[in-house]
C-alpha cells in the first residue's frame, strides 16, 4: 500500500509534550513520506495541533526528536526550519495588502525585489486570486483569506507545508471546493502536506495516509481505506465513521441491507431470501427512520439487543415511502467480508508508519 | 374569556398603558429615541466643556485695567503681542514643550517593554496582579506622590544614598527632577493603552512571522510595531498633554524653573491678570491641536 515512500520528509520519534500536568502529546512516532498528503485526524484535545506546532517549532518538545528531510531540527527556532504553516485563523497581517502578505517570507529572506514580485504574483495566480494584490485582508471573504494564507506559505517553496484545520471556518460548499483545490495544488507542487483536521470525511477524502490520534497517542496510521475498513481500535472505529456492534463483530452502516416487507429497501445486492455463502442476517424492529436526501438512515433494534444504524441509498424511494417503516419488523443482512473486529478498549500504540 | 374581556381590546389583549404606548412610540421613532438619549450628555459637552474652552479663548482677547484690576471687555491683541515680544515666555513655552517631549520619550521607553511583558510574556494568570501593580500608584493622591519624590530627591535623601556607591548623587530640584517625577506620574497612562493594543494582537501573527523566516527583531519591526502604533500614539497623547499642563510637580521638585502652567497660575493668582493667563493657556491647547493633527495624518486616530 505504501508504494512510493522514498526519503521521509518528516520523521518523528517518541515525541512528547506536557503543558503543566497535561500530557498533550504522549509519545508519537511518525514517518511522513516525501510528497505525501498526510492527515492527522482526531477530536479536539487529541494532540494533533500540538504535534503540528511542534513540527513548525512554535512549541519546544518535552522529549523526542523531529527530523525534517533527514536533518534534526528539534532544537531549532521556527525561522530556521524549512516548513511553512497555514494557520487556522489564517494569521494574515492586517496592515499589509495581499501582495505584501505573500511577499513577506521572500522579503525577510532577502529575495531581490523583482524576483520577489514575480514569485508572489505567480503564487497568487496559482490560488486564483489575480487582481486582488492591493486589497487588505479585512476586505476579503473567508475563502479568499484562506487562499492568501495558502499562497503566502507556498511562495516560499517549503519542503513541508503544515495546515492547521485550514477549512474549518468555511461553509460547506466552499469547503468542498477548497478540498478539491488543495488536492490539486499539492499534486502540482509536489510538496508534502501535513494536514490537521477533526473532520473524518475531509481526512478520508484528501489524504494519501491518515493518522488517527486520541489523548496524545497515535491509534492507527494507514490509507483512508485501511483506517475506515479495518479500524485497529474501538476508538478509530467510532471516530472514523459510525460502526455497529453486532454480537462480537462490527459492521459499517452502509454495508447493511434492510429488507422490508415490500422488498429490499434500495439494497440492490442481495435479493429477498437469498443467502449465499458468507451472508449474515438478523431480525429487528425499526426504531427510527431519518430521511436525509441522498440516503435514509434506519435505526434498528435487533432481537439480540444490539442497536444498529443502517444507511440505504434513496435510489427509487422518496421521503413518502421511508417514513412509514417506523415500527416495522425488518430483516437485515450483510456480508462477512465487511465484518471487522476491534481490540476492545486498549489503545494499543500502533506501529509507526 | 369573560375574565379578560373587561380589560381587553378587540383582539382580546389588555389595552396598553401609557408607559407601554411611550415605549412603542420610541420604538417606532429611532431619531426621537436618539435625541432623548443624547441631549443631556451633548449639552454637558457643549456648555461645560467646549463652552469653557471658548470662554478662555475669548478672555484672551480682553485686557485688565492697570489701576482697578478689573477686566476690560474690549478686543485687543496686546496679550498675544506680549507673549511674542517677551523672550521669557518663548523660553518657558519651549521649556514646557521640551519637558513634555522628554517625559513622553521616557515613558515610551519604559512603558513599552513593560506592556509587552504583561501582554505576551507573563502567564495569563499573573496578568491581573501586574495590572494592579501598574494601577496602584494611581490610587494615591497626586500631592502625596510628588512630595514623596521631593523627600527622595532631597540632599542626603534616599536617591543620594542609593546612588552614592556608583559615584552619583541625586539630581536635586530642577528640570531633570521635574521630568523624572512627571515620567513616574504618567507612566500608567502610557502602559495601559499599549498593553491593550498588544493584547489585541493575535499570537498567531507572531507565529506566522517567525514561520515565514523572520527573526524576533524583524517580527517586532514589521508586525508588532505597525500594529501597536495607534496605541503608542494614544499613550503619548496622555503623557504629552498631561506634562504640558502640569504646574504642581514643577513647583514641588522643579526648584526655580517655571513651566507654562506656573505662568498661568501666577497670572490668575498673584498678578490677577485673567486675560493674560487665558492667552498663555491657549499655547498648550494649540500645541495639542497640532499634535493631534500630526497623529491624525499618520492614521493612528482612526483605530483608537
PDB file of N, CA, C and O in Angstrom, chain A residues 6 15 38 43 98 157 184 215 274 294 298 322 327:
ATOM      1  N   UNK A   6      10.000   7.247  -0.603  1.00  0.00           N
ATOM      2  CA  UNK A   6      11.465   7.346  -0.604  1.00  0.00           C
ATOM      3  C   UNK A   6      11.965   7.910   0.719  1.00  0.00           C
ATOM      4  O   UNK A   6      11.635   7.362   1.752  1.00  0.00           O
ATOM      5  N   UNK A  15       7.905  11.528  20.364  1.00  0.00           N
ATOM      6  CA  UNK A  15       7.660  12.943  20.648  1.00  0.00           C
ATOM      7  C   UNK A  15       6.717  13.089  21.839  1.00  0.00           C
ATOM      8  O   UNK A  15       5.677  12.436  21.905  1.00  0.00           O
ATOM      9  N   UNK A  38      -0.583  13.948   4.050  1.00  0.00           N
ATOM     10  CA  UNK A  38      -0.731  13.201   5.290  1.00  0.00           C
ATOM     11  C   UNK A  38      -1.642  13.960   6.238  1.00  0.00           C
ATOM     12  O   UNK A  38      -1.458  15.146   6.460  1.00  0.00           O
ATOM     13  N   UNK A  43     -10.211  14.063  17.675  1.00  0.00           N
ATOM     14  CA  UNK A  43     -11.109  15.034  18.308  1.00  0.00           C
ATOM     15  C   UNK A  43     -10.293  16.163  18.923  1.00  0.00           C
ATOM     16  O   UNK A  43      -9.068  16.068  19.000  1.00  0.00           O
ATOM     17  N   UNK A  98      -2.565  42.295   0.209  1.00  0.00           N
ATOM     18  CA  UNK A  98      -2.418  40.881  -0.142  1.00  0.00           C
ATOM     19  C   UNK A  98      -1.024  40.594  -0.703  1.00  0.00           C
ATOM     20  O   UNK A  98      -0.349  39.648  -0.289  1.00  0.00           O
ATOM     21  N   UNK A 157       8.158  27.965  -1.201  1.00  0.00           N
ATOM     22  CA  UNK A 157       8.522  26.621  -1.641  1.00  0.00           C
ATOM     23  C   UNK A 157       9.115  25.788  -0.514  1.00  0.00           C
ATOM     24  O   UNK A 157      10.256  25.320  -0.593  1.00  0.00           O
ATOM     25  N   UNK A 184      -5.325  19.458  -5.681  1.00  0.00           N
ATOM     26  CA  UNK A 184      -4.668  19.654  -6.973  1.00  0.00           C
ATOM     27  C   UNK A 184      -3.410  20.505  -6.813  1.00  0.00           C
ATOM     28  O   UNK A 184      -2.412  20.280  -7.499  1.00  0.00           O
ATOM     29  N   UNK A 215      -6.010  11.292  22.742  1.00  0.00           N
ATOM     30  CA  UNK A 215      -5.315  11.540  24.000  1.00  0.00           C
ATOM     31  C   UNK A 215      -3.792  11.507  23.851  1.00  0.00           C
ATOM     32  O   UNK A 215      -3.089  10.838  24.589  1.00  0.00           O
ATOM     33  N   UNK A 274     -32.328 -14.463  -0.289  1.00  0.00           N
ATOM     34  CA  UNK A 274     -31.140 -15.060  -0.876  1.00  0.00           C
ATOM     35  C   UNK A 274     -30.010 -15.064   0.140  1.00  0.00           C
ATOM     36  O   UNK A 274     -29.563 -14.034   0.603  1.00  0.00           O
ATOM     37  N   UNK A 294     -30.072  12.200   0.117  1.00  0.00           N
ATOM     38  CA  UNK A 294     -29.485  11.152  -0.701  1.00  0.00           C
ATOM     39  C   UNK A 294     -29.653   9.768  -0.082  1.00  0.00           C
ATOM     40  O   UNK A 294     -29.705   8.763  -0.784  1.00  0.00           O
ATOM     41  N   UNK A 298     -31.694   4.220   8.896  1.00  0.00           N
ATOM     42  CA  UNK A 298     -32.560   3.384   9.726  1.00  0.00           C
ATOM     43  C   UNK A 298     -31.867   3.103  11.046  1.00  0.00           C
ATOM     44  O   UNK A 298     -30.700   2.722  11.062  1.00  0.00           O
ATOM     45  N   UNK A 322     -40.296   6.124   2.926  1.00  0.00           N
ATOM     46  CA  UNK A 322     -39.492   5.585   4.014  1.00  0.00           C
ATOM     47  C   UNK A 322     -40.103   5.808   5.383  1.00  0.00           C
ATOM     48  O   UNK A 322     -39.937   4.989   6.275  1.00  0.00           O
ATOM     49  N   UNK A 327     -41.307   1.374  13.233  1.00  0.00           N
ATOM     50  CA  UNK A 327     -42.019   0.342  13.987  1.00  0.00           C
ATOM     51  C   UNK A 327     -42.164  -0.976  13.262  1.00  0.00           C
ATOM     52  O   UNK A 327     -42.615  -1.959  13.840  1.00  0.00           O
TER      53      UNK A 327
END
